[in-house]
mmCIF file of C-alpha atoms and ligand atoms in Angstrom:
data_model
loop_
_atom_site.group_PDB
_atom_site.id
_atom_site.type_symbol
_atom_site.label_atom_id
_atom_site.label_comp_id
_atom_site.label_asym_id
_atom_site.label_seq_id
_atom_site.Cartn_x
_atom_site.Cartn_y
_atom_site.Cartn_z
ATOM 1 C CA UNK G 1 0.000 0.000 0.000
ATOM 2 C CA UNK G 2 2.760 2.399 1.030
ATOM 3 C CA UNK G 3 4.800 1.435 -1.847
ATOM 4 C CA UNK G 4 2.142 2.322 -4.405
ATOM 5 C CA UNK G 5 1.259 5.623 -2.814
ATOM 6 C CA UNK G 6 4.552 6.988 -3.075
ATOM 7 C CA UNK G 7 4.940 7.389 -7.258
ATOM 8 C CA UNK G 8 0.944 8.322 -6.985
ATOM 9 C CA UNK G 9 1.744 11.242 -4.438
ATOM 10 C CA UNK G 10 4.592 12.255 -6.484
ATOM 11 C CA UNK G 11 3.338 11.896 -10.206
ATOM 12 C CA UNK G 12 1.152 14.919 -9.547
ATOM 13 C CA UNK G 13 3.703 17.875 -9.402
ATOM 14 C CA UNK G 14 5.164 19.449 -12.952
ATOM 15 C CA UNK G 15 8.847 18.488 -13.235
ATOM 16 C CA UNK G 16 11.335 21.109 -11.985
ATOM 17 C CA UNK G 17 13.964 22.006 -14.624
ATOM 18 C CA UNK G 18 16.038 25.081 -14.487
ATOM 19 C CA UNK G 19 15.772 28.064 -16.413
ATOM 20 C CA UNK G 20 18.114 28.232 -19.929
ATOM 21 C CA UNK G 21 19.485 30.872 -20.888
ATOM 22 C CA UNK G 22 16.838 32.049 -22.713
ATOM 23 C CA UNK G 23 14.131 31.679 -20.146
ATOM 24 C CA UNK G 24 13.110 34.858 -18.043
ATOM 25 C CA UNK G 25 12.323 35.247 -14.609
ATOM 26 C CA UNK G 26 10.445 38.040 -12.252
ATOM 27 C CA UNK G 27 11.340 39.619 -8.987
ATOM 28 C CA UNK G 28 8.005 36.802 -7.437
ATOM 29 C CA UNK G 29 9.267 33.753 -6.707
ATOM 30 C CA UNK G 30 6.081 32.698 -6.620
ATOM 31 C CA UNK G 31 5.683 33.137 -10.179
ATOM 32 C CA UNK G 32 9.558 32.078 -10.859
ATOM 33 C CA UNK G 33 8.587 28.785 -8.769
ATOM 34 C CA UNK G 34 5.267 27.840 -10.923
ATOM 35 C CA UNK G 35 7.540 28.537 -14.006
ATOM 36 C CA UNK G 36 10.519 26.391 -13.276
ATOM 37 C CA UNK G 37 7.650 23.457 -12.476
ATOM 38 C CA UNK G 38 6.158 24.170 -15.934
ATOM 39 C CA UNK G 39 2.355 25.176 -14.461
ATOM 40 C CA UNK G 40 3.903 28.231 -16.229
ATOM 41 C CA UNK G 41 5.703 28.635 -19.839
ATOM 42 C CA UNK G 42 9.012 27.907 -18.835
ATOM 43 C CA UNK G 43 10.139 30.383 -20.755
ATOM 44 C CA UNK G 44 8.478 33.274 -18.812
ATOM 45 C CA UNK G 45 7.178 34.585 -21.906
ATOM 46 C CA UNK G 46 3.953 35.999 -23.102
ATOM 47 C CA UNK G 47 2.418 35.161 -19.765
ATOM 48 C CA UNK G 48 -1.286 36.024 -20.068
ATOM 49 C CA UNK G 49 -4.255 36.445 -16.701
ATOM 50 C CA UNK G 50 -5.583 33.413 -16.888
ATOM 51 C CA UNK G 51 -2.542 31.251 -17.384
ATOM 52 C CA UNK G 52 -1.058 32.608 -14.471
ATOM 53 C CA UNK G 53 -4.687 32.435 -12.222
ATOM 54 C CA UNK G 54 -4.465 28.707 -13.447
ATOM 55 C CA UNK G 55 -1.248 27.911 -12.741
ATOM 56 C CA UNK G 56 -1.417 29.454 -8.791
ATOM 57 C CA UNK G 57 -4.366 27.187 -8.511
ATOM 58 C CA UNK G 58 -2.584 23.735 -9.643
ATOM 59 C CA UNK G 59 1.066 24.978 -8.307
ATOM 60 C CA UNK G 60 -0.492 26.130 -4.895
ATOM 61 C CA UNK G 61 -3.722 26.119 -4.693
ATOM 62 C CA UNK G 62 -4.086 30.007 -4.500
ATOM 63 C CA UNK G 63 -7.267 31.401 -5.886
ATOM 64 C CA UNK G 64 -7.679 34.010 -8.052
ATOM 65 C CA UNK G 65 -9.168 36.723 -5.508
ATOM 66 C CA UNK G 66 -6.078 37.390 -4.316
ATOM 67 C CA UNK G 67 -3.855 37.766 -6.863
ATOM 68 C CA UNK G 68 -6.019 39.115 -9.436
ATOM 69 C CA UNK G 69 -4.761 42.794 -8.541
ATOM 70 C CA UNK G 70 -1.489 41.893 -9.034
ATOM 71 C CA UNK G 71 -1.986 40.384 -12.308
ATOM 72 C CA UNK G 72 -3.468 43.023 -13.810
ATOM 73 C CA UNK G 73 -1.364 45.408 -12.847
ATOM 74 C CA UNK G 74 1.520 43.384 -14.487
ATOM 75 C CA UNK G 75 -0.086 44.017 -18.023
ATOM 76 C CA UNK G 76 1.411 47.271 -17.523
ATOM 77 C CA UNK G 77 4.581 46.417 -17.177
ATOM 78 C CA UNK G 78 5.117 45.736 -21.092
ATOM 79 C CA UNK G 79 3.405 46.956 -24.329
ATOM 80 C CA UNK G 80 1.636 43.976 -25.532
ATOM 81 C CA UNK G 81 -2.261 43.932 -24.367
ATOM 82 C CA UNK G 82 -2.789 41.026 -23.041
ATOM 83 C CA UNK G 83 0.221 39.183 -21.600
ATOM 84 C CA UNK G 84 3.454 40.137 -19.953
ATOM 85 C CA UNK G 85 7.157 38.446 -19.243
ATOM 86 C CA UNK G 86 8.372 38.038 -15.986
ATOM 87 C CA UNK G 87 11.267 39.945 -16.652
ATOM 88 C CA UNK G 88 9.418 42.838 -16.940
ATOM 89 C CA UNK G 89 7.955 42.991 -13.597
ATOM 90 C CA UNK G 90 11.393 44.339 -12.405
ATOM 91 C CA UNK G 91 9.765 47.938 -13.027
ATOM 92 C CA UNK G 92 10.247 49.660 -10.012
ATOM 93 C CA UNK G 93 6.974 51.267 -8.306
ATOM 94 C CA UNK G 94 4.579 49.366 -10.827
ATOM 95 C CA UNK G 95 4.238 45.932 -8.218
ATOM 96 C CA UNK G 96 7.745 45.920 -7.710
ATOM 97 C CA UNK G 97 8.704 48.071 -4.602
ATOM 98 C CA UNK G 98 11.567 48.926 -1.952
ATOM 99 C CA UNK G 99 12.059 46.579 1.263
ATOM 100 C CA UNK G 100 11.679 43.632 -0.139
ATOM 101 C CA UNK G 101 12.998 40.541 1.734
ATOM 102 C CA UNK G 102 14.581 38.586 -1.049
ATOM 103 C CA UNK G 103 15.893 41.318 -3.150
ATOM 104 C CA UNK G 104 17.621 44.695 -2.845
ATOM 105 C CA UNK G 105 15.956 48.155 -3.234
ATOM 106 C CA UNK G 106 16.154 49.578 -7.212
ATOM 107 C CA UNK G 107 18.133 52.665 -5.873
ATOM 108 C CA UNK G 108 20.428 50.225 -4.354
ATOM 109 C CA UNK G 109 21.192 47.550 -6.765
ATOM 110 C CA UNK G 110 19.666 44.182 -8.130
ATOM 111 C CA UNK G 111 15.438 44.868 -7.547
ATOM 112 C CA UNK G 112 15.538 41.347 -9.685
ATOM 113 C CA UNK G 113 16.981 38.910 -8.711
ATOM 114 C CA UNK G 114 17.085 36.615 -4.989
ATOM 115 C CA UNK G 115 20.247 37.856 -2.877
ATOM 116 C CA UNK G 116 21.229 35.879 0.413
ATOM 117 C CA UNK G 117 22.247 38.896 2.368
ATOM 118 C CA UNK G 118 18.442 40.817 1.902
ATOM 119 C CA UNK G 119 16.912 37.269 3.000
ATOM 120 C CA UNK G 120 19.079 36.926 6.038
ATOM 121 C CA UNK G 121 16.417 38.889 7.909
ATOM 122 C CA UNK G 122 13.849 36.285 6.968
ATOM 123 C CA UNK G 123 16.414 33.182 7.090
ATOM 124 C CA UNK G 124 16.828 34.013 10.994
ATOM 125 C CA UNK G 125 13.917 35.391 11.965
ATOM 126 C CA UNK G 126 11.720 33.317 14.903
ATOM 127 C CA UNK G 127 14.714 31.890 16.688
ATOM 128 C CA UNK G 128 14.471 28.572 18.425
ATOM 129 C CA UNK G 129 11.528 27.114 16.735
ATOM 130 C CA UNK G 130 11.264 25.624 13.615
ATOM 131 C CA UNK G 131 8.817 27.557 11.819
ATOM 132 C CA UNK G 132 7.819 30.991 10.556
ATOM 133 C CA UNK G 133 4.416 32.851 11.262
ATOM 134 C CA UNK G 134 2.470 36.375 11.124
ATOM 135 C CA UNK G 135 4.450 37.723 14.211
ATOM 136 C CA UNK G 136 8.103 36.722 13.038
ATOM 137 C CA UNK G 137 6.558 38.093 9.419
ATOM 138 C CA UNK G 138 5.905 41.527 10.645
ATOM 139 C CA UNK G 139 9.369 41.620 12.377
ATOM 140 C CA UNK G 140 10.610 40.943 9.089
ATOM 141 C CA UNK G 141 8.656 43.478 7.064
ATOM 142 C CA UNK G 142 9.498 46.073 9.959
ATOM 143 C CA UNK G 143 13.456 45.433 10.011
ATOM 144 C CA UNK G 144 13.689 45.026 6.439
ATOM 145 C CA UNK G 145 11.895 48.650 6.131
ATOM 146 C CA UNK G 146 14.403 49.736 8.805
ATOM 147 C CA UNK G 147 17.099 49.028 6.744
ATOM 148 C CA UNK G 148 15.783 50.515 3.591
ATOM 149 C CA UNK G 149 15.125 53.417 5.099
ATOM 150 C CA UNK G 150 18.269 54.059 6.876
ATOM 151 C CA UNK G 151 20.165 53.350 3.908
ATOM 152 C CA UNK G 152 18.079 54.306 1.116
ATOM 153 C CA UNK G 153 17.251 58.106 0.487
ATOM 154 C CA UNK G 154 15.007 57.032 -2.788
ATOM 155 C CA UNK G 155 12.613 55.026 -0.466
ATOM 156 C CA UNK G 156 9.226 54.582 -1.854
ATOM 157 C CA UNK G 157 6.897 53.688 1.280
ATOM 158 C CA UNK G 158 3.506 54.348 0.852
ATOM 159 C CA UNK G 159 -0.310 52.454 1.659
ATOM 160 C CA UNK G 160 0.832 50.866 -1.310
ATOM 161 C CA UNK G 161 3.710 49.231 -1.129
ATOM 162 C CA UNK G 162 2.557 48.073 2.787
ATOM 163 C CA UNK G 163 -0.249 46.222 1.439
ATOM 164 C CA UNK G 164 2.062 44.411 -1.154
ATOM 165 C CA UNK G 165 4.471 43.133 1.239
ATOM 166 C CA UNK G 166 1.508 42.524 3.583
ATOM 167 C CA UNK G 167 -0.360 39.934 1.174
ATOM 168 C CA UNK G 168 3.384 38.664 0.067
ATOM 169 C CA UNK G 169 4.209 37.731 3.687
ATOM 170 C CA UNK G 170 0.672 35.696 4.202
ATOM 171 C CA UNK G 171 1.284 34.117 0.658
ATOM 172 C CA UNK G 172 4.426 32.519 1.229
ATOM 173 C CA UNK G 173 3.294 31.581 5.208
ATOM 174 C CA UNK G 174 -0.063 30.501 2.890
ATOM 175 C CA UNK G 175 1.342 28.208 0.988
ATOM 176 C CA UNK G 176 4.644 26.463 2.717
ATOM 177 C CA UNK G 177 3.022 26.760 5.857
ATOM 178 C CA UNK G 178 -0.127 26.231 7.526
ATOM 179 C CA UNK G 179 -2.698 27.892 5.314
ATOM 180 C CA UNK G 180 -5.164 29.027 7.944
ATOM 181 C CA UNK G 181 -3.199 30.395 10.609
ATOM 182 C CA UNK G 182 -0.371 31.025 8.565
ATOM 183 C CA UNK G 183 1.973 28.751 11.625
ATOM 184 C CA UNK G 184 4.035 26.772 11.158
ATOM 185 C CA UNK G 185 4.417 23.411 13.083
ATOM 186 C CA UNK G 186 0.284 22.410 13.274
ATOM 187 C CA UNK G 187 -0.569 22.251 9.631
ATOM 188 C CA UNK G 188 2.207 20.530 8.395
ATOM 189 C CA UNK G 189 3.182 18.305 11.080
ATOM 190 C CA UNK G 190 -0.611 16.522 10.833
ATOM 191 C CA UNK G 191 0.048 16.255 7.123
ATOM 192 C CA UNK G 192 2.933 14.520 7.159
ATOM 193 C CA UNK G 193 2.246 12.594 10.326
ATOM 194 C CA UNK G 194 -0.810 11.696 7.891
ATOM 195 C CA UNK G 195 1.156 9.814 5.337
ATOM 196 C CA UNK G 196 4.182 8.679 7.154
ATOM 197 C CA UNK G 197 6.485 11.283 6.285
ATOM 198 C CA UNK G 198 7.009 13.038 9.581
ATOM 199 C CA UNK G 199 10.344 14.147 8.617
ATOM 200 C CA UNK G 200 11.141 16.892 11.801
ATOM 201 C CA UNK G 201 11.393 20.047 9.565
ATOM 202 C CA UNK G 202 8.543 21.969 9.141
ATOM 203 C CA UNK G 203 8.509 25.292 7.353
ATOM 204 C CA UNK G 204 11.259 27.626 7.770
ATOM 205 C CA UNK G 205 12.738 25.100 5.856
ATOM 206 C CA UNK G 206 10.090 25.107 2.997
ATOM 207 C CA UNK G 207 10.673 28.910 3.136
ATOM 208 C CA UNK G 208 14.154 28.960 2.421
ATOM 209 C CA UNK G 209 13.899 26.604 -0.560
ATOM 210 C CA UNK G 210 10.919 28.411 -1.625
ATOM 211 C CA UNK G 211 13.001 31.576 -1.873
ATOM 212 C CA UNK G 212 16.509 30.532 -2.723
ATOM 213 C CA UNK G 213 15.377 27.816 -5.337
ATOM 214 C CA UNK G 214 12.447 28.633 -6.545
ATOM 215 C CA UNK G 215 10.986 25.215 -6.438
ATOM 216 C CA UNK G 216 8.680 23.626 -4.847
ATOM 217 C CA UNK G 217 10.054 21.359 -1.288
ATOM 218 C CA UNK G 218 8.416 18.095 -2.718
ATOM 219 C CA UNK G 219 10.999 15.998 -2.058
ATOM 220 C CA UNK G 220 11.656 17.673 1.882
ATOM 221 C CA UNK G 221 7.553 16.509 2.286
ATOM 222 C CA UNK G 222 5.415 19.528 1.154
ATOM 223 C CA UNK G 223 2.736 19.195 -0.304
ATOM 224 C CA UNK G 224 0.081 21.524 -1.667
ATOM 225 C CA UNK G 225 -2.082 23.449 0.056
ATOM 226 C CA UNK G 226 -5.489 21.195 0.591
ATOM 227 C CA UNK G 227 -7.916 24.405 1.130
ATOM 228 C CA UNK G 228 -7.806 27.076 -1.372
ATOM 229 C CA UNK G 229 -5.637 30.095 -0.754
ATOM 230 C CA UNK G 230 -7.721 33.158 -0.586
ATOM 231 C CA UNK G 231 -7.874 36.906 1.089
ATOM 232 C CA UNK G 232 -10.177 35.599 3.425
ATOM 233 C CA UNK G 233 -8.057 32.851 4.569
ATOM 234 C CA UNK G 234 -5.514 35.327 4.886
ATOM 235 C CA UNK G 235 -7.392 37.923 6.690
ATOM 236 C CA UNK G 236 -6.589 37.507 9.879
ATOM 237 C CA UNK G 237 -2.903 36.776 9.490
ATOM 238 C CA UNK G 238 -2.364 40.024 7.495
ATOM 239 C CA UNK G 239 -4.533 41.727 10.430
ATOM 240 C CA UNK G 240 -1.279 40.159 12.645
ATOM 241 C CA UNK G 241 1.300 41.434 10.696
ATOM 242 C CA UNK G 242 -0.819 44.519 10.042
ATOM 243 C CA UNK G 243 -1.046 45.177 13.920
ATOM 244 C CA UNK G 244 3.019 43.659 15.125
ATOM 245 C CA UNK G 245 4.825 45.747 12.282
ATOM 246 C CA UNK G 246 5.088 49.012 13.434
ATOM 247 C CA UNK G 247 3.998 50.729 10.215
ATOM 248 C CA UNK G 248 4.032 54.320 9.474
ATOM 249 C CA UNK G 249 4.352 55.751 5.509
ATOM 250 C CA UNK G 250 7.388 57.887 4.221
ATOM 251 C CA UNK G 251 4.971 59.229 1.663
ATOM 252 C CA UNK G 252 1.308 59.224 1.414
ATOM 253 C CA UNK G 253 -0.472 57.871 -2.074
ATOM 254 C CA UNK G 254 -3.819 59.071 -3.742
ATOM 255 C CA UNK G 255 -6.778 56.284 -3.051
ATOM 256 C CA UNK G 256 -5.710 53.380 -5.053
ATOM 257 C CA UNK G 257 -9.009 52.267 -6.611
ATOM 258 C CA UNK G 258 -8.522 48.707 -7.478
ATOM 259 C CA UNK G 259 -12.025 47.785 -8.347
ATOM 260 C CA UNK G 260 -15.713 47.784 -7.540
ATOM 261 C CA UNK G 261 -15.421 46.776 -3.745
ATOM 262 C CA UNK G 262 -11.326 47.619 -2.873
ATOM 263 C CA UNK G 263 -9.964 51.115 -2.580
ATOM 264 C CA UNK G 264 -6.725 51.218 -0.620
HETATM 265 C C1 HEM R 1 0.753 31.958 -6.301
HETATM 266 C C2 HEM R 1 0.919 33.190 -6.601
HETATM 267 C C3 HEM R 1 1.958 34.106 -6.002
HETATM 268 C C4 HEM R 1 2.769 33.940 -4.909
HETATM 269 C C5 HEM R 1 2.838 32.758 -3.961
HETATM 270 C C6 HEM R 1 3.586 35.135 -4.803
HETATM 271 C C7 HEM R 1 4.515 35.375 -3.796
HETATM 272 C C8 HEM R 1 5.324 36.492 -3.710
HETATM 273 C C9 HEM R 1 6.221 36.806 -2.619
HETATM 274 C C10 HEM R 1 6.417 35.946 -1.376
HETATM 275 C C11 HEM R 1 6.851 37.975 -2.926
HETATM 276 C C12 HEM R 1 7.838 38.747 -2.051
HETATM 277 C C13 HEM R 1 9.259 38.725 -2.575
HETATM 278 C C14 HEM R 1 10.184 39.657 -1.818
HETATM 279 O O1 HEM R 1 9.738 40.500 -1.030
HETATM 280 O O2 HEM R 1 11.394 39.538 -2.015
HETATM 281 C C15 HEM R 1 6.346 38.396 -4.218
HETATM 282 C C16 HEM R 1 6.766 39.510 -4.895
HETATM 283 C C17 HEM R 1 6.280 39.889 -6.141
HETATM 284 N N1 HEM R 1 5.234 39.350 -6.830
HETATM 285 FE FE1 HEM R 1 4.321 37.636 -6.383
HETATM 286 N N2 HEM R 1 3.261 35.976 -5.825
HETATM 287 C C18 HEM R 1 2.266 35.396 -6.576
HETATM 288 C C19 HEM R 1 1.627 35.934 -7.677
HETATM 289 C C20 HEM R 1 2.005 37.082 -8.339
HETATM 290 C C21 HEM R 1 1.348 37.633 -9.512
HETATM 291 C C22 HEM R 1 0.104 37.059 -10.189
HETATM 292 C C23 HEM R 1 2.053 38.736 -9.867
HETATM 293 C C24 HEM R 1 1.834 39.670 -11.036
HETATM 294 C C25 HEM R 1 1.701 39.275 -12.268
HETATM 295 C C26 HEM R 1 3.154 38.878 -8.925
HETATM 296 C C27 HEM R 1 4.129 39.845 -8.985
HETATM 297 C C28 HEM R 1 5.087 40.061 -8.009
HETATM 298 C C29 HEM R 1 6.108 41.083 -8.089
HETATM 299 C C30 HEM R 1 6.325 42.068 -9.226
HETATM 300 C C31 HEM R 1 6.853 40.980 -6.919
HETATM 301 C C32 HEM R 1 8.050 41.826 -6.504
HETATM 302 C C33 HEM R 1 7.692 42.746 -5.382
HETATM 303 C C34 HEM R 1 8.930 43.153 -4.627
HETATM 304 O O3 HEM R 1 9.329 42.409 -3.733
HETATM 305 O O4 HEM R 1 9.494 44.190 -4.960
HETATM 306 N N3 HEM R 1 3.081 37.863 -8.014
HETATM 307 N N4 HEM R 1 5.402 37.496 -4.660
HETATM 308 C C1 NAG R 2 5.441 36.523 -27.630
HETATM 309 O O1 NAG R 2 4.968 37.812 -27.963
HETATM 310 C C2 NAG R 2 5.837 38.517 -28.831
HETATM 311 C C3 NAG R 2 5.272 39.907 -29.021
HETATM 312 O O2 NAG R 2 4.709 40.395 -27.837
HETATM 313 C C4 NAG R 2 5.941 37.781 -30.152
HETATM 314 O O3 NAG R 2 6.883 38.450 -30.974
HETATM 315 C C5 NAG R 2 6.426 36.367 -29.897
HETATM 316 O O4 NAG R 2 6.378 35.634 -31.081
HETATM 317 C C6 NAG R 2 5.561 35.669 -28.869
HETATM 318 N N1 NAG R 2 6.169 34.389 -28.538
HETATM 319 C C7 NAG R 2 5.452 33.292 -28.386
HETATM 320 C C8 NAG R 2 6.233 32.085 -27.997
HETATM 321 O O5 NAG R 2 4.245 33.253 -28.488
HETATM 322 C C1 NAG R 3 17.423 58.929 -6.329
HETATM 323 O O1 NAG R 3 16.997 60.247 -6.037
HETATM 324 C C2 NAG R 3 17.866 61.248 -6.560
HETATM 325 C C3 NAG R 3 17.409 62.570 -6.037
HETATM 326 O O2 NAG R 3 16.051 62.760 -6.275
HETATM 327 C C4 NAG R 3 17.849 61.169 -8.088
HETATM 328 O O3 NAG R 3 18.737 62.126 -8.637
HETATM 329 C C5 NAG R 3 18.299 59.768 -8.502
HETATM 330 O O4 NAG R 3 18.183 59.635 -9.898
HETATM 331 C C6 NAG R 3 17.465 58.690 -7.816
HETATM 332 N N1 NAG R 3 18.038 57.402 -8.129
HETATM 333 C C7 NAG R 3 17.312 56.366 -8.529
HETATM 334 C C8 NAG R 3 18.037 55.109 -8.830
HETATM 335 O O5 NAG R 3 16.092 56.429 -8.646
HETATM 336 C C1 NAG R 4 23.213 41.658 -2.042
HETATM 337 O O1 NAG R 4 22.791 42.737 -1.241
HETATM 338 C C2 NAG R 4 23.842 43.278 -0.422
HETATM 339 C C3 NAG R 4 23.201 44.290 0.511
HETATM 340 O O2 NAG R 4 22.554 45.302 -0.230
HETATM 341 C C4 NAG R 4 24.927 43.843 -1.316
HETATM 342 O O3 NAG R 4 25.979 44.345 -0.514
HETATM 343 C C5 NAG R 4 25.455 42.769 -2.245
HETATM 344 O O4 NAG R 4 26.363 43.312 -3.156
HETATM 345 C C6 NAG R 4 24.295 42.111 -3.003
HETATM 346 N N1 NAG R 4 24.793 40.964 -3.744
HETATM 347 C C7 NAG R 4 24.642 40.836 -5.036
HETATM 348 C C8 NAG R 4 25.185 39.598 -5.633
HETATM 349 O O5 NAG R 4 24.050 41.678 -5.714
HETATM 350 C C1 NAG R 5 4.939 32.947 16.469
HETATM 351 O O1 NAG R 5 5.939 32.191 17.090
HETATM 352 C C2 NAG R 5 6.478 32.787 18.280
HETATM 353 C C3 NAG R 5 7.592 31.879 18.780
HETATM 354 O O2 NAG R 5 7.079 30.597 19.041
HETATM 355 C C4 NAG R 5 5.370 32.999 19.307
HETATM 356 O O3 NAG R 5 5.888 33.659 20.435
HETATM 357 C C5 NAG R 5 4.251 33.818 18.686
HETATM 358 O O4 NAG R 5 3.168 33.938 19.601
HETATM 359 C C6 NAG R 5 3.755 33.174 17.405
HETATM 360 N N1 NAG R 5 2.776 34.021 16.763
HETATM 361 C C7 NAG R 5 1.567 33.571 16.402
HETATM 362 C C8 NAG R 5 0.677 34.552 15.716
HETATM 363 O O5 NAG R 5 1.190 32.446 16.606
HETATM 364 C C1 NAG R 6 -6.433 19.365 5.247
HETATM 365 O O1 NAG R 6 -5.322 18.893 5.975
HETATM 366 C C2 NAG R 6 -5.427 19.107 7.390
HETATM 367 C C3 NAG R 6 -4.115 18.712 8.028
HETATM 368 O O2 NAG R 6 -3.824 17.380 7.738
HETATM 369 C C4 NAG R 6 -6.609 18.309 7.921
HETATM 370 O O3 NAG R 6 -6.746 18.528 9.316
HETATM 371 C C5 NAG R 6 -7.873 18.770 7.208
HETATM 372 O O4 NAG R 6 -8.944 17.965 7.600
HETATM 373 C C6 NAG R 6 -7.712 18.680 5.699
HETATM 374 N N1 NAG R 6 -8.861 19.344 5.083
HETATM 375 C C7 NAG R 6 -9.471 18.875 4.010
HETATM 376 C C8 NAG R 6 -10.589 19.719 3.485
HETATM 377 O O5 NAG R 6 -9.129 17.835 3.465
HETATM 378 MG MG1 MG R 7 11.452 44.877 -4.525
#
């Protein structure tokens, strides 16, 4: 029985291959990660909305409501009118924005590409347990700002940008953690305990692959998210990081209208 779940669990995740040459990649690993599994075209081109709704749902099981902003948004980023390349979400201010935790602030270097010493804040934050969650995220969004503002005079730091890095946080604690209260240890540990893969690392470790590799931990036991991923399930651990990150804005933006029912 064990034996024949195995290749059955496994057969159901897009094979990971590295980007060529050729292939492009986007400042999200989240997108980067759904491209190198091929739910994405793996050569980050001529990405259009639906193909990247789709491919959150089968990658991660993150519905559309909460993303859909973003992807829209990203049409702008390039000239054709109805797709985009990853590449091009590198434009600074569009989704893109300062004091991020993987990659550096445009006015201070690579706003592209993943960079070890900008995700050491997230690498070692919650010390002495074994998992991230929405009060080790805000630390992180709050020291990472902390940094960017002491060293960057071009800071852009508005509503804006705090909502981003708000909904960024839940979605990676969302989807390599424990999708409802965004913890680590519970979720994961019944899952694997589930099918006999209790394997003692839960997901800090997830995290870091997440981030540095831009694959999905299959292998390490995660597994996909078995509720969908939405802005309700994330509510209340963006109201956490929302309340433990000791926010206030550099600048202050015109209402954002982002459709019918969200103005920010
Ligand atoms: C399953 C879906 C997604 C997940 C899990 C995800 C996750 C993330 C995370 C965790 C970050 C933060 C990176 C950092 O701060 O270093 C990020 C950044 C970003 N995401 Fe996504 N994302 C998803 C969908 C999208 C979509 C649909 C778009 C737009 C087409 C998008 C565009 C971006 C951009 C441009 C950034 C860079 C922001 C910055 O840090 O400066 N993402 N995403
Ligand atoms: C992608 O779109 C560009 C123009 O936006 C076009 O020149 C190219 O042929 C397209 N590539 C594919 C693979 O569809
Ligand atoms: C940073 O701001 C200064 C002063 O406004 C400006 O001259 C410079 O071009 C900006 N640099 C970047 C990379 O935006
Ligand atoms: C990574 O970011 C740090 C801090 O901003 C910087 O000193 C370093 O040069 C960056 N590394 C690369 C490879 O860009
Ligand atoms: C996150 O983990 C730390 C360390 O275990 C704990 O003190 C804190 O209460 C946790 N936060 C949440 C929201 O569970
Ligand atoms: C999802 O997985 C969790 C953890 O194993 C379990 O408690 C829950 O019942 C599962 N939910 C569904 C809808 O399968
Ligand atoms: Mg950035």
């Amino acid at each position: 029985m064990t034996l024949l779940a195995f290749p059955l669990i496994f057969c159901c995740y897009s094979t990971l291959e590295s980007p060529t040459a050729t292939d492009v990649r986007s400042p999200c690993p989240g997108l980067n990660t759904l491209a190198n599994h091929g739910y994405l075209p793996r050569s980050g081109k001529n990405l259009s909305i639906p193909m990247m709704l789709q491919a959150a749902l089968d990658g991660f099981n993150v519905g559309s409501d909460s993303i859909i902003q973003a992807a829209k948004f990203g049409l702008l980023s390039g000239d054709a009118p109805t797709t985009l390349d990853l590449d091009a979400l590198r434009l600074h201010n569009l989704i893109e924005h300062d004091a991020s935790i993987s990659r550096q602030d445009f006015a201070l270097g690579d706003n592209l590409h993943f960079n070890e010493t900008i995700f050491s804040t997230l690498a070692n934050a919650n010390p002495g347990v074994d998992y991230y969650n929405a009060t080790s995220a805000a630390q992180v969004q709050h020291d990472r700002l902390a940094i960017s503002l002491a060293t960057n005079p071009n800071i852009t730091n508005t509503p804006k940008e705090f909502l981003l890095r708000t909904r960024e946080s839940a979605l990676y604690l969302s989807i390599m953690g424990n999708p409802v209260t965004g913890g680590g240890a519970e979720g994961v540990r019944h899952y694997l305990a589930s099918i006999s893969m209790l394997t003692g690392d839960f997901n800090n470790r997830f995290v870091q692959i997440f981030f540095r590799e831009e694959r999905m931990p299959i292998e390490e036991g995660w597994r996909r998210s078995n509720i969908t991923i939405t802005a309700e399930t994330m509510n209340d651990m963006e109201g956490i990081i929302i309340d433990n990150s000791d926010w206030t804005p550099t600048q202050l933006c015109e209402d954002l209208v982002l459709g019918p029912t969200l103005t920010i």
